[in-house]
Amino acid sequence: MIASHDRTVSELAEPFHMSLAAASKHIKVLERSGLLERSIQGRTHMCRLNPRTMSRAMEWLQFYERLWNVQFDALERELNKAKKEEH
């Protein structure tokens, strides 16, 4: 939702059936992590994605994805082996 353009806290909360207070708590966590920036325009809180931080997070995830894939491939082989042994 937020990747395409800035959103209000209300817009971010609406599809998740949560209160504005709960959404605000989630948004604060994203702000502290640097993934999201919030600006206040009058009484409206606008949220935007921080692409620099998101890019660094994606690099980290991609690095570990390779490791996870190796482990998941090994798990799949073991499960298939166990399945064949059952039959």
mmCIF file of C-alpha atoms in Angstrom:
data_model
loop_
_atom_site.group_PDB
_atom_site.id
_atom_site.type_symbol
_atom_site.label_atom_id
_atom_site.label_comp_id
_atom_site.label_asym_id
_atom_site.label_seq_id
_atom_site.Cartn_x
_atom_site.Cartn_y
_atom_site.Cartn_z
ATOM 1 C CA MET A 1 0.000 0.000 0.000
ATOM 2 C CA ILE A 2 2.613 2.482 1.044
ATOM 3 C CA ALA A 3 5.074 1.677 -1.746
ATOM 4 C CA SER A 4 2.967 3.448 -4.370
ATOM 5 C CA HIS A 5 2.394 6.700 -2.468
ATOM 6 C CA ASP A 6 2.176 8.255 0.987
ATOM 7 C CA ARG A 7 -0.719 7.093 3.161
ATOM 8 C CA THR A 8 -2.409 8.360 6.270
ATOM 9 C CA VAL A 9 -2.448 6.306 9.453
ATOM 10 C CA SER A 10 -6.197 5.775 8.875
ATOM 11 C CA GLU A 11 -5.584 4.440 5.371
ATOM 12 C CA LEU A 12 -2.944 2.039 6.672
ATOM 13 C CA ALA A 13 -5.146 0.804 9.517
ATOM 14 C CA GLU A 14 -8.403 0.410 7.565
ATOM 15 C CA PRO A 15 -7.848 -2.928 5.765
ATOM 16 C CA PHE A 16 -6.577 -4.594 8.948
ATOM 17 C CA HIS A 17 -9.647 -3.940 11.126
ATOM 18 C CA MET A 18 -7.616 -2.372 13.908
ATOM 19 C CA SER A 19 -7.974 0.785 15.916
ATOM 20 C CA LEU A 20 -5.994 3.869 15.037
ATOM 21 C CA ALA A 21 -4.156 3.501 18.349
ATOM 22 C CA ALA A 22 -3.061 -0.038 17.459
ATOM 23 C CA ALA A 23 -2.030 1.034 13.955
ATOM 24 C CA SER A 24 -0.088 3.935 15.409
ATOM 25 C CA LYS A 25 1.852 1.546 17.668
ATOM 26 C CA HIS A 26 2.783 -0.607 14.677
ATOM 27 C CA ILE A 27 3.779 2.459 12.696
ATOM 28 C CA LYS A 28 5.989 3.688 15.550
ATOM 29 C CA VAL A 29 7.908 0.408 15.420
ATOM 30 C CA LEU A 30 8.449 0.882 11.683
ATOM 31 C CA GLU A 31 9.522 4.481 12.298
ATOM 32 C CA ARG A 32 12.062 3.457 14.954
ATOM 33 C CA SER A 33 13.498 0.900 12.549
ATOM 34 C CA GLY A 34 13.859 3.594 9.894
ATOM 35 C CA LEU A 35 11.620 1.756 7.410
ATOM 36 C CA LEU A 36 8.920 4.404 7.544
ATOM 37 C CA GLU A 37 8.868 8.180 7.955
ATOM 38 C CA ARG A 38 5.905 10.100 9.323
ATOM 39 C CA SER A 39 5.113 13.756 8.740
ATOM 40 C CA ILE A 40 2.287 15.759 10.252
ATOM 41 C CA GLN A 41 0.179 18.021 8.078
ATOM 42 C CA GLY A 42 -2.292 19.738 10.386
ATOM 43 C CA ARG A 43 -4.070 16.889 12.173
ATOM 44 C CA THR A 44 -3.190 14.340 9.504
ATOM 45 C CA HIS A 45 -0.237 12.005 9.953
ATOM 46 C CA MET A 46 1.231 11.016 6.583
ATOM 47 C CA CYS A 47 3.471 7.955 6.310
ATOM 48 C CA ARG A 48 6.008 7.223 3.634
ATOM 49 C CA LEU A 49 8.371 4.363 3.004
ATOM 50 C CA ASN A 50 12.068 5.102 3.458
ATOM 51 C CA PRO A 51 13.584 3.487 0.354
ATOM 52 C CA ARG A 52 17.195 3.636 1.624
ATOM 53 C CA THR A 53 16.411 1.614 4.721
ATOM 54 C CA MET A 54 14.128 -0.720 2.771
ATOM 55 C CA SER A 55 16.927 -1.341 0.274
ATOM 56 C CA ARG A 56 19.366 -2.265 3.056
ATOM 57 C CA ALA A 57 16.745 -4.553 4.597
ATOM 58 C CA MET A 58 16.189 -6.270 1.241
ATOM 59 C CA GLU A 59 19.951 -6.814 0.820
ATOM 60 C CA TRP A 60 20.071 -8.440 4.268
ATOM 61 C CA LEU A 61 17.055 -10.640 3.494
ATOM 62 C CA GLN A 62 18.488 -11.710 0.125
ATOM 63 C CA PHE A 63 21.771 -12.714 1.758
ATOM 64 C CA TYR A 64 19.989 -14.896 4.292
ATOM 65 C CA GLU A 65 17.503 -16.193 1.728
ATOM 66 C CA ARG A 66 20.353 -18.121 0.083
ATOM 67 C CA LEU A 67 21.186 -19.753 3.410
ATOM 68 C CA TRP A 68 17.537 -20.515 4.141
ATOM 69 C CA ASN A 69 17.047 -22.032 0.694
ATOM 70 C CA VAL A 70 19.986 -24.397 1.237
ATOM 71 C CA GLN A 71 18.490 -25.481 4.563
ATOM 72 C CA PHE A 72 14.989 -25.865 3.132
ATOM 73 C CA ASP A 73 16.361 -27.897 0.219
ATOM 74 C CA ALA A 74 18.118 -30.198 2.683
ATOM 75 C CA LEU A 75 14.931 -30.516 4.742
ATOM 76 C CA GLU A 76 12.932 -31.348 1.618
ATOM 77 C CA ARG A 77 15.417 -34.082 0.681
ATOM 78 C CA GLU A 78 15.195 -35.594 4.164
ATOM 79 C CA LEU A 79 11.389 -35.481 4.169
ATOM 80 C CA ASN A 80 11.250 -37.127 0.746
ATOM 81 C CA LYS A 81 13.723 -39.762 1.916
ATOM 82 C CA ALA A 82 11.623 -40.469 5.034
ATOM 83 C CA LYS A 83 8.466 -40.639 2.930
ATOM 84 C CA LYS A 84 10.041 -43.233 0.586
ATOM 85 C CA GLU A 85 11.207 -45.292 3.568
ATOM 86 C CA GLU A 86 7.625 -45.384 4.913
ATOM 87 C CA HIS A 87 6.363 -46.964 1.713
#
